[in-house]
XYZ file of C-alpha atoms in Angstrom:
686
model
C 36.909 5.377 17.557
C 36.726 2.330 15.302
C 34.415 2.834 12.318
C 33.609 0.619 9.322
C 31.052 0.765 6.545
C 29.608 -2.470 5.187
C 27.088 -3.365 2.507
C 24.261 -5.723 3.468
C 20.672 -6.527 2.463
C 17.218 -5.800 3.834
C 15.877 -9.233 4.837
C 12.177 -8.421 4.947
C 9.395 -9.773 2.771
C 9.462 -7.145 0.024
C 10.101 -7.517 -3.715
C 12.697 -4.713 -3.746
C 15.241 -6.273 -1.365
C 17.242 -3.100 -0.811
C 20.989 -2.935 -0.651
C 21.930 -1.205 2.627
C 25.086 0.570 3.733
C 25.671 0.087 7.470
C 28.040 2.240 9.481
C 29.441 0.384 12.517
C 31.177 2.286 15.291
C 32.928 0.407 18.093
C 30.970 -2.753 17.319
C 27.533 -1.084 17.250
C 25.387 -0.066 14.294
C 25.427 3.729 14.196
C 23.328 4.386 11.098
C 21.966 2.882 7.896
C 21.492 4.337 4.425
C 20.578 3.167 0.958
C 23.285 1.909 -1.358
C 23.564 4.378 -4.278
C 25.336 1.787 -6.427
C 22.340 -0.565 -6.568
C 20.667 0.058 -9.956
C 17.160 -0.686 -8.722
C 16.995 0.503 -5.110
C 19.142 3.534 -6.013
C 20.358 4.696 -2.629
C 17.213 5.170 -0.599
C 15.331 3.019 1.881
C 11.698 2.778 2.870
C 10.537 4.460 6.068
C 10.623 1.159 7.955
C 14.172 0.129 7.121
C 15.419 3.676 7.682
C 14.639 2.920 11.347
C 16.539 -0.359 11.397
C 18.998 0.801 14.032
C 16.018 1.219 16.380
C 14.899 -2.305 15.552
C 18.316 -3.804 16.289
C 18.601 -2.028 19.649
C 14.937 -1.916 20.572
C 14.309 -2.267 24.324
C 11.748 -4.912 23.350
C 14.440 -7.205 21.851
C 14.742 -10.658 23.369
C 18.199 -11.067 24.907
C 18.043 -14.468 26.592
C 16.104 -17.731 26.295
C 12.855 -17.740 28.279
C 10.793 -20.501 29.880
C 7.060 -20.079 30.421
C 5.866 -19.878 34.034
C 2.253 -18.749 33.661
C -0.715 -19.789 31.534
C -0.226 -19.981 27.784
C -0.847 -16.598 26.236
C -0.180 -14.670 29.443
C 3.408 -13.830 28.478
C 4.883 -14.867 31.835
C 8.453 -16.164 31.516
C 11.740 -16.487 33.371
C 15.219 -16.449 31.815
C 17.096 -19.717 31.348
C 20.451 -20.540 29.814
C 20.857 -21.713 26.245
C 22.122 -25.058 27.523
C 18.992 -25.549 29.638
C 16.729 -24.519 26.779
C 18.363 -26.682 24.123
C 18.560 -29.714 26.400
C 14.877 -29.328 27.173
C 13.934 -29.039 23.494
C 15.944 -32.108 22.525
C 14.649 -34.121 25.473
C 11.005 -33.209 24.886
C 11.237 -33.932 21.169
C 12.825 -37.348 21.810
C 10.081 -38.230 24.259
C 7.371 -37.159 21.825
C 8.915 -39.194 19.005
C 9.178 -42.240 21.254
C 5.537 -41.996 22.330
C 3.719 -40.584 19.286
C 6.094 -40.971 16.328
C 8.061 -38.329 14.464
C 5.049 -36.890 12.626
C 3.916 -35.418 15.947
C 6.657 -32.792 15.384
C 5.925 -29.723 13.221
C 8.450 -27.013 12.496
C 8.901 -24.206 10.033
C 10.554 -20.884 9.339
C 8.846 -18.479 7.003
C 9.184 -15.009 5.545
C 10.204 -12.926 8.556
C 13.727 -13.342 7.169
C 14.219 -13.793 3.418
C 17.796 -15.022 3.790
C 17.842 -18.311 1.916
C 20.220 -20.145 4.240
C 18.572 -19.332 7.544
C 15.063 -19.589 6.144
C 15.499 -23.054 4.648
C 17.702 -24.931 7.125
C 14.848 -25.454 9.567
C 13.183 -27.668 6.965
C 16.289 -29.828 6.782
C 16.219 -30.380 10.541
C 12.606 -31.538 10.521
C 13.123 -33.615 7.393
C 15.931 -35.439 9.180
C 13.689 -35.961 12.205
C 10.796 -37.216 10.054
C 8.412 -34.494 11.218
C 5.218 -33.419 9.501
C 5.934 -30.991 6.673
C 4.418 -27.505 6.460
C 3.159 -26.158 3.147
C 4.311 -22.562 3.618
C 3.267 -19.638 1.482
C -0.434 -20.401 1.518
C -0.982 -17.306 3.687
C 0.692 -15.266 0.983
C 1.388 -16.347 -2.577
C 0.493 -19.934 -3.504
C -2.841 -18.999 -5.116
C -1.261 -16.238 -7.211
C 1.647 -18.486 -8.206
C -0.739 -21.221 -9.340
C -2.796 -18.795 -11.411
C 0.291 -17.289 -13.034
C 1.775 -20.694 -13.877
C -1.456 -21.948 -15.442
C -1.425 -18.903 -17.733
C 2.233 -18.375 -18.643
C 4.175 -21.244 -17.070
C 7.396 -20.406 -15.269
C 7.792 -17.050 -16.993
C 9.518 -14.710 -14.514
C 8.043 -11.636 -16.157
C 9.119 -8.271 -17.483
C 12.288 -6.761 -16.062
C 10.821 -3.989 -13.876
C 13.629 -1.614 -14.817
C 12.345 -1.610 -18.405
C 8.920 -0.323 -17.390
C 10.481 3.124 -17.802
C 9.974 2.428 -21.519
C 6.275 1.590 -21.152
C 3.580 3.924 -22.425
C 0.819 2.482 -20.212
C 1.465 1.135 -16.708
C -1.311 -0.706 -14.909
C -0.817 -1.407 -11.215
C -3.455 -4.083 -10.753
C -4.010 -4.808 -7.070
C -0.512 -3.464 -6.435
C 0.055 -0.538 -4.060
C 3.644 -0.050 -5.171
C 4.250 3.049 -3.034
C 3.677 0.868 0.016
C 4.919 -2.567 -1.086
C 7.246 -2.021 -4.070
C 8.547 1.500 -3.479
C 11.630 1.356 -5.690
C 9.573 0.646 -8.792
C 8.100 4.146 -8.471
C 11.037 6.106 -10.006
C 10.831 3.910 -13.122
C 7.088 4.566 -13.302
C 7.709 8.290 -12.941
C 10.350 8.144 -15.668
C 7.804 6.558 -17.992
C 5.174 9.153 -17.056
C 7.616 11.962 -17.779
C 7.867 10.546 -21.302
C 4.079 10.513 -21.671
C 2.990 7.189 -20.161
C -0.273 6.907 -18.243
C -0.530 5.231 -14.837
C -3.746 3.322 -14.148
C -4.321 1.783 -10.721
C -6.961 -0.917 -10.319
C -7.730 -1.322 -6.630
C -10.943 -1.436 -4.581
C -9.884 1.529 -2.436
C -7.837 4.689 -2.889
C -4.411 3.461 -1.859
C -1.313 5.655 -1.732
C -0.523 4.608 -5.295
C -4.089 5.134 -6.482
C -3.996 8.663 -5.096
C -1.027 9.421 -7.391
C -2.437 7.719 -10.488
C -3.696 9.311 -13.679
C -6.751 7.099 -13.334
C -7.938 5.055 -10.356
C -10.425 2.310 -11.161
C -12.253 1.125 -8.047
C -13.809 -2.326 -8.406
C -15.491 -4.680 -5.984
C -12.977 -7.069 -4.361
C -13.050 -10.498 -5.937
C -14.255 -9.300 -9.347
C -10.877 -8.838 -11.085
C -11.507 -11.845 -13.321
C -14.697 -10.299 -14.662
C -12.966 -6.972 -15.355
C -10.139 -8.705 -17.229
C -12.655 -10.661 -19.310
C -14.555 -7.459 -20.042
C -11.326 -5.948 -21.373
C -10.780 -9.024 -23.531
C -14.348 -8.815 -24.833
C -13.822 -5.238 -26.029
C -10.349 -5.990 -27.457
C -11.798 -8.729 -29.631
C -15.066 -6.936 -30.437
C -13.286 -3.780 -31.553
C -10.433 -5.613 -33.304
C -7.807 -4.218 -30.929
C -6.076 -7.526 -30.298
C -2.828 -8.621 -31.972
C -4.013 -11.465 -34.198
C -0.545 -12.568 -35.423
C 0.839 -12.750 -31.873
C -2.256 -14.577 -30.635
C -1.954 -17.119 -33.457
C 1.742 -17.724 -32.797
C 1.949 -17.596 -28.996
C -1.377 -18.631 -27.454
C -3.422 -21.765 -27.069
C -7.220 -21.782 -26.964
C -8.099 -18.383 -28.410
C -10.982 -19.742 -30.493
C -12.567 -21.351 -27.438
C -12.051 -18.222 -25.354
C -13.617 -16.117 -28.105
C -16.672 -18.302 -28.623
C -17.309 -19.885 -25.198
C -16.307 -17.177 -22.713
C -16.096 -13.626 -24.040
C -19.716 -13.350 -25.243
C -20.740 -13.647 -21.568
C -18.713 -10.565 -20.523
C -19.983 -7.523 -22.401
C -19.215 -4.218 -20.666
C -22.738 -3.902 -19.290
C -22.601 -7.231 -17.446
C -19.060 -6.554 -16.279
C -20.284 -3.254 -14.858
C -22.976 -5.067 -12.868
C -20.385 -7.497 -11.455
C -17.468 -5.145 -10.761
C -19.075 -1.780 -10.042
C -16.916 -0.265 -12.804
C -19.082 1.545 -15.362
C -19.489 0.028 -18.815
C -17.989 3.170 -20.330
C -14.884 2.804 -18.152
C -14.518 -0.859 -19.123
C -14.491 0.201 -22.777
C -12.146 3.118 -22.106
C -9.660 0.864 -20.262
C -9.751 -1.762 -23.014
C -9.102 0.880 -25.673
C -6.206 2.349 -23.695
C -4.703 -1.092 -23.313
C -5.315 -2.210 -26.882
C -3.857 0.942 -28.412
C -0.791 1.187 -26.161
C 2.564 0.436 -27.722
C 4.118 -1.287 -24.695
C 1.597 -1.733 -21.866
C 2.962 -3.145 -18.596
C 0.892 -4.711 -15.803
C 2.323 -4.899 -12.297
C 0.263 -7.788 -10.955
C -0.283 -7.680 -7.202
C -0.977 -10.687 -5.035
C -3.834 -8.995 -3.177
C -6.387 -10.023 -5.800
C -5.539 -13.686 -5.158
C -6.575 -13.652 -1.491
C -10.207 -14.543 -2.080
C -12.138 -17.586 -3.165
C -11.519 -17.015 -6.884
C -8.096 -15.474 -6.458
C -6.061 -17.939 -8.484
C -8.383 -17.502 -11.464
C -8.085 -13.718 -11.131
C -4.299 -13.785 -11.487
C -4.531 -16.410 -14.245
C -6.929 -14.216 -16.259
C -5.016 -10.953 -15.809
C -1.801 -12.760 -16.806
C -3.425 -13.654 -20.134
C -3.973 -10.019 -21.145
C -0.451 -9.196 -22.459
C -0.653 -12.000 -25.009
C -3.850 -10.623 -26.542
C -2.122 -7.356 -27.482
C 1.382 -8.746 -28.075
C 2.788 -6.705 -25.198
C 5.441 -9.311 -24.440
C 7.223 -8.416 -27.698
C 7.799 -4.803 -26.674
C 10.524 -3.503 -24.382
C 8.803 -2.433 -21.189
C 5.632 -4.317 -22.100
C 4.215 -7.491 -20.580
C 3.596 -8.180 -16.908
C 5.253 -9.194 -13.688
C 3.954 -10.987 -10.622
C 7.251 -12.218 -9.142
C 10.681 -12.871 -10.585
C 10.981 -16.049 -8.518
C 10.859 -18.354 -11.524
C 14.058 -16.855 -12.961
C 16.363 -18.238 -10.307
C 16.098 -22.055 -10.482
C 18.275 -22.310 -7.365
C 18.853 -25.679 -5.754
C 16.679 -25.139 -2.696
C 16.785 -28.861 -1.946
C 20.484 -28.444 -1.163
C 19.318 -26.485 1.896
C 15.989 -28.146 2.644
C 17.296 -31.713 2.172
C 14.067 -33.622 1.499
C 16.295 -36.654 0.867
C 16.853 -36.831 4.636
C 13.209 -37.807 5.188
C 13.243 -41.407 6.407
C 9.800 -41.952 4.803
C 6.983 -39.871 3.288
C 5.221 -37.743 5.876
C 1.995 -35.764 5.954
C 1.804 -32.138 4.873
C 0.087 -29.372 6.845
C -1.239 -26.244 5.161
C 0.062 -23.118 6.897
C -3.359 -21.478 6.459
C -5.114 -24.265 8.335
C -2.592 -24.601 11.145
C -5.271 -24.012 13.790
C -7.399 -26.830 12.426
C -4.355 -29.111 12.309
C -3.473 -28.364 15.941
C -6.991 -29.281 17.065
C -8.107 -31.978 14.675
C -5.125 -34.023 13.485
C -4.773 -37.455 15.044
C -2.704 -40.568 14.469
C -0.598 -38.878 15.661
C -1.755 -35.513 17.032
C 0.638 -32.584 16.781
C 2.500 -32.588 20.081
C 5.408 -30.216 19.309
C 5.438 -27.002 17.300
C 8.530 -24.995 16.353
C 8.151 -21.549 14.737
C 10.884 -19.225 13.470
C 10.614 -15.897 11.613
C 6.838 -16.035 11.597
C 3.970 -14.877 13.788
C 1.030 -17.193 13.006
C -0.967 -15.873 15.995
C -1.408 -12.700 13.929
C -0.971 -13.670 10.273
C -2.839 -16.972 9.963
C -6.570 -16.940 9.220
C -9.185 -18.361 11.587
C -7.478 -17.001 14.690
C -10.112 -18.317 17.081
C -9.284 -21.902 16.162
C -5.530 -21.216 15.996
C -5.433 -19.735 19.496
C -7.385 -22.689 20.833
C -4.698 -24.910 19.352
C -1.813 -22.844 20.689
C -3.456 -22.882 24.131
C -3.327 -26.675 24.414
C -1.466 -27.516 27.607
C -0.078 -30.709 26.052
C 1.402 -28.915 23.030
C 5.118 -28.213 23.445
C 5.770 -24.977 21.550
C 9.131 -23.346 20.833
C 9.404 -19.936 19.162
C 12.646 -18.440 17.828
C 12.206 -14.713 17.222
C 13.642 -11.272 17.864
C 10.652 -10.049 19.900
C 8.024 -11.515 22.204
C 5.373 -11.853 19.508
C 1.795 -12.931 20.072
C 2.836 -16.428 19.016
C 5.750 -16.403 21.453
C 3.364 -15.619 24.306
C 1.905 -19.106 23.834
C 5.312 -20.805 23.761
C 6.848 -23.027 26.401
C 10.295 -21.815 25.384
C 11.172 -18.573 23.591
C 14.613 -18.342 21.996
C 16.199 -14.989 21.034
C 16.950 -14.662 17.312
C 19.415 -12.519 15.399
C 18.517 -9.685 13.083
C 19.998 -9.755 9.599
C 22.907 -7.591 10.786
C 23.965 -10.378 13.157
C 24.289 -13.281 10.683
C 25.576 -14.025 7.182
C 23.300 -15.041 4.317
C 22.476 -15.034 0.609
C 19.500 -13.165 -0.846
C 17.697 -13.132 -4.148
C 14.949 -10.651 -4.912
C 11.492 -11.723 -6.011
C 10.697 -8.370 -7.638
C 13.934 -7.799 -9.572
C 16.772 -9.909 -10.947
C 19.434 -9.066 -8.343
C 21.241 -11.410 -5.972
C 23.267 -10.250 -2.980
C 25.517 -11.481 -0.215
C 24.865 -10.195 3.306
C 27.829 -10.377 5.684
C 27.555 -10.487 9.440
C 27.830 -6.821 10.367
C 27.884 -6.969 14.182
C 28.089 -9.601 16.874
C 24.716 -10.949 18.067
C 22.952 -8.629 20.478
C 22.692 -10.182 23.916
C 22.400 -13.961 23.609
C 20.598 -13.880 20.254
C 21.503 -16.723 17.919
C 20.856 -17.404 14.229
C 18.715 -20.160 12.731
C 21.880 -21.832 11.451
C 23.446 -21.969 14.905
C 20.216 -23.224 16.455
C 19.726 -25.953 13.853
C 23.312 -27.122 14.281
C 23.058 -27.224 18.081
C 19.784 -29.153 18.043
C 21.076 -31.546 15.385
C 24.089 -32.344 17.563
C 21.932 -33.021 20.625
C 19.553 -35.171 18.597
C 22.317 -37.336 17.141
C 22.061 -36.132 13.524
C 25.507 -36.791 12.080
C 25.104 -35.829 8.422
C 27.953 -33.416 7.511
C 25.262 -31.035 6.253
C 24.596 -29.974 9.843
C 28.138 -28.698 10.331
C 28.507 -26.583 7.193
C 29.322 -22.878 7.336
C 26.966 -20.280 5.833
C 29.201 -19.931 2.791
C 29.288 -23.687 2.221
C 25.493 -23.696 2.213
C 25.445 -20.774 -0.235
C 27.859 -22.583 -2.549
C 25.627 -25.684 -2.537
C 22.584 -23.558 -3.330
C 24.335 -22.013 -6.343
C 26.146 -25.116 -7.510
C 22.929 -27.023 -8.072
C 21.182 -24.168 -9.851
C 19.744 -24.969 -13.257
C 19.301 -21.339 -14.271
C 21.550 -18.340 -14.849
C 22.353 -18.174 -11.128
C 24.611 -21.195 -11.665
C 27.196 -18.775 -13.072
C 27.413 -16.956 -9.726
C 30.003 -17.694 -7.081
C 29.946 -16.859 -3.414
C 33.293 -15.124 -3.613
C 32.151 -12.951 -6.506
C 29.051 -11.892 -4.586
C 31.155 -11.046 -1.548
C 33.551 -8.857 -3.505
C 31.349 -7.287 -6.179
C 28.140 -6.556 -4.292
C 24.664 -7.058 -5.777
C 24.728 -8.872 -9.118
C 22.018 -8.813 -11.743
C 21.140 -12.267 -13.034
C 18.941 -11.727 -16.081
C 16.894 -14.766 -17.079
C 17.306 -16.288 -20.492
C 13.680 -15.438 -21.215
C 11.231 -13.025 -19.591
C 8.232 -13.653 -21.831
C 6.215 -16.869 -22.109
C 6.685 -19.107 -25.115
C 2.944 -19.787 -24.960
C 0.063 -18.240 -23.029
C -2.590 -20.836 -22.196
C -5.939 -19.173 -22.759
C -7.244 -22.734 -22.560
C -5.249 -24.778 -20.048
C -4.940 -28.537 -20.413
C -3.134 -28.581 -17.078
C -6.131 -27.022 -15.352
C -8.493 -29.464 -17.017
C -6.322 -32.353 -15.817
C -6.431 -30.910 -12.279
C -10.220 -30.731 -12.346
C -10.242 -26.942 -12.678
C -12.044 -24.828 -15.309
C -9.655 -24.766 -18.286
C -11.015 -21.447 -19.574
C -11.154 -18.196 -17.599
C -14.452 -17.417 -15.956
C -15.839 -15.486 -13.009
C -18.103 -17.010 -10.368
C -19.617 -15.301 -7.320
C -17.838 -15.873 -4.039
C -19.733 -18.618 -2.180
C -18.685 -17.094 1.142
C -20.800 -14.040 0.351
C -23.839 -16.121 -0.531
C -23.523 -18.066 2.709
C -23.568 -14.897 4.822
C -26.894 -13.751 3.404
C -27.938 -10.329 4.674
C -26.488 -10.850 8.129
C -23.008 -9.591 7.319
C -23.454 -6.898 4.642
C -19.917 -5.435 4.523
C -16.795 -6.920 2.976
C -13.451 -6.635 4.779
C -10.322 -5.754 2.814
C -6.978 -5.964 4.614
C -4.370 -3.774 2.944
C -0.607 -3.466 3.557
C 0.530 -1.028 6.219
C 2.952 1.765 5.389
C 4.871 2.136 8.666
C 4.532 -1.483 9.807
C 5.488 -4.695 8.001
C 2.995 -7.032 9.652
C 4.484 -7.182 13.177
C 8.184 -7.311 12.270
C 8.672 -3.664 13.317
C 6.335 -3.743 16.307
C 9.317 -3.135 18.578
C 10.181 0.186 16.919
C 8.413 2.924 18.880
C 8.963 5.591 16.209
C 7.187 3.513 13.584
C 4.420 2.582 15.992
C 3.817 6.285 16.568
C 3.894 6.975 12.842
C 1.392 4.199 12.147
C -0.939 5.699 14.725
C -3.956 4.079 16.364
C -5.817 1.254 14.607
C -8.234 2.578 12.008
C -10.722 1.249 9.515
C -11.955 3.093 6.437
C -15.756 3.244 6.246
C -17.668 4.830 3.380
C -19.947 7.742 4.368
C -23.027 5.852 3.165
C -22.296 2.923 5.480
C -21.262 5.198 8.342
C -24.454 7.265 8.173
C -26.641 4.170 8.122
C -24.974 2.957 11.342
C -24.638 6.257 13.191
C -20.847 6.208 12.936
C -18.965 9.490 13.036
C -15.431 10.097 11.872
C -12.889 9.224 14.581
C -15.362 7.205 16.666
C -14.469 3.874 18.230
C -16.163 1.036 16.387
C -16.323 -2.735 16.472
C -15.922 -4.907 13.396
C -17.602 -8.240 14.061
C -18.983 -11.445 12.607
C -19.512 -15.032 13.743
C -15.763 -15.588 14.101
C -14.785 -12.710 16.372
C -14.554 -8.966 16.885
C -11.941 -6.222 16.591
C -12.059 -2.686 18.011
C -10.674 0.222 15.976
C -11.350 3.862 15.176
C -13.433 4.746 12.130
C -12.157 6.983 9.386
C -15.224 7.969 7.398
C -14.033 8.560 3.847
C -14.926 8.136 0.189
C -11.480 6.549 -0.284
C -13.294 3.227 0.098
C -16.384 1.897 -1.669
C -19.875 1.533 -0.211
C -20.090 -1.928 1.300
C -16.328 -2.193 1.831
C -14.387 -1.703 5.070
C -10.602 -1.347 4.666
C -7.979 -1.908 7.369
C -4.320 -1.231 6.587
C -1.664 -3.273 8.371
C -1.706 -6.064 10.932
C -0.959 -5.638 14.622
C -0.529 -7.769 17.679
C -3.669 -8.104 19.795
C -2.510 -5.334 22.112
C -2.591 -2.926 19.184
C -6.397 -2.953 18.966
C -8.978 -1.354 21.201
C -10.456 -4.771 21.934
C -10.551 -8.272 20.503
C -8.283 -8.968 17.590
C -6.073 -9.559 15.854
C -7.678 -8.661 12.559
C -7.588 -12.233 11.296
C -9.924 -13.306 14.085
C -12.625 -12.244 11.594
C -11.426 -14.559 8.815
C -12.131 -18.216 8.089
C -9.693 -20.889 6.938
C -11.544 -21.429 3.656
C -8.994 -22.025 0.856
C -8.721 -20.478 -2.604
C -9.806 -22.007 -5.895
C -6.259 -23.124 -6.687
C -2.949 -23.174 -4.837
C -4.650 -23.882 -1.473
C -4.193 -20.248 -0.431
C -5.834 -18.195 2.287
C -8.973 -16.215 1.408
C -8.656 -13.222 3.701
C -10.774 -10.989 1.454
C -13.676 -13.458 1.369
C -14.664 -12.071 4.763
C -18.013 -10.436 5.488
C -18.673 -8.418 8.603
C -20.684 -5.596 10.102
C -19.568 -2.548 12.061
C -21.188 -0.637 14.922
C -20.262 2.375 17.016
C -19.211 1.821 20.601
C -20.562 3.610 23.611
C -18.098 5.469 25.801
C -15.479 5.589 23.048
C -14.308 2.028 23.670
C -14.815 -0.728 21.134
C -16.713 -3.613 22.632
C -17.796 -7.099 21.622
C -21.207 -7.577 20.097
C -23.757 -9.219 22.386
C -24.666 -12.473 20.737
C -22.334 -11.711 17.841
C -18.597 -12.017 17.416
C -16.254 -12.779 20.271
C -12.566 -12.432 20.744
C -10.081 -15.222 20.596
């Protein structure tokens, strides 16, 4: 028996980016385990990636290209050859360009695979073709990134490994046990030395359940809580005046124009956190030696989300936490890398400027853009028919009979069911790539571990084959994966420029510490925001979406990360599906009693946009007025209606043009006969 053991990388959208040891026997993956030599991920994997062998060999894997034979959405396909599929794609795209112009083409790959080569090359193809560009990330992180940058610039943030030296750790909108698991041992190390763990989250998440103190606030009120903390810090002289004078801008204006409006009593009215707890939290923070805030992106997914992250990011400067080992804050380490992404995306290939389409408003673009309309859509490593907001409009767009849609994925996703052609994609074990973490400072090379399963092909191969058929002759489209990696590193302007592909191949994961992890200046008053027409000082405003709903939709919907499912990327793994269990929503006993809902009953969540059927879990783990659903599923994973984002609108955030999933108001009712059903005259499925 032939057996080898190789080191590779988890490709999924997670800040940890685990190093994986893969045992291959006779050309097949036999087992996976964590790499004990990785200083951050430390030899263990999350429950999802532990089942990666099942994902690679899932009976639901796509093994051959498919052509649609039935109505869009019905999932009726027949196998075709790669030659037939690629010739059809190239021919249809040429015809669309000839008739409508190149901007009628839209294509993107997103975060289903974090490998930088395969994720970015799709952009180069559509740049060369002159297609419309997609602003990706708006469904995820653009609002939080904007808020962070307005506060502390391109500061990558505290090295998470040093949080073991913190004496106060605040996980603010960050369920690290679900989304950042490998930070937990460092938190526990700090707690063993006497540190306190405070979790600020609207519901009792897995991390909140393990905290020394869980602070439950109303979603969308994080800005007010942060300003209440600042008010007490200044009032009680707990702020670091020398640090503030040396490393902040606008403190006097913050102190005189903003903080008087956020005494603990008013903050309590806004957030639902008692005035006494606001004071207690501020005193804990102000008296800590090295407080660390793990800033989660969840707080940014509402109307005022960018301002929330911007305000929380200002807190470390008020107490001088950035000067202490283990102190400060981290949102993402992305800013540390300064890699030459344009070497892979090749915006210079654009023949002329083209329009940009927001990923969060893709449905609107499919239905409302003209001159030219979108006539061809290509999607890789993404499932917009589940993840994008405003699903009713998106599905209407995907259902257009004149829209030529191609999906490249490992499974027949909900999006793929609307495609004209579905192309089988590789898993990370079946292609070579370069990875950099966005929650640590490690970079890694991932070799190809096994041959592609069935007729699966990588993004790189697909881009090269389409480029050849479409007459794109730039040498870029014939480079090997390692040549692309070298170009990415060669053009880096940060510490990653010192890396080499060969070194990564031979040494394994490499830590690339940034020159600076703290901000030179924290902008309490932001000239950049003023220039952009945004409020230059922090401030909380009520969510207009709530005011518009009136009393009709009294409950707020909070979508939380799932533990056994990573969106729908592991939907083909039966073991994880079983572990995740049936779809559930958390309903507070007060709200359940008022609606005659019993624990375990089938219920319908509904509003003007749509409806979703789930089972109720009646629990005080959520707040009155708040319904929590963990994880996203394909439509078939719900009792009726769905997916969950059928309830959301495509309203955008205050900055960064991000999705506002948590600015969603609904109601819930029990269902007769144990089956969730649509509301008469209310929401309807997509």
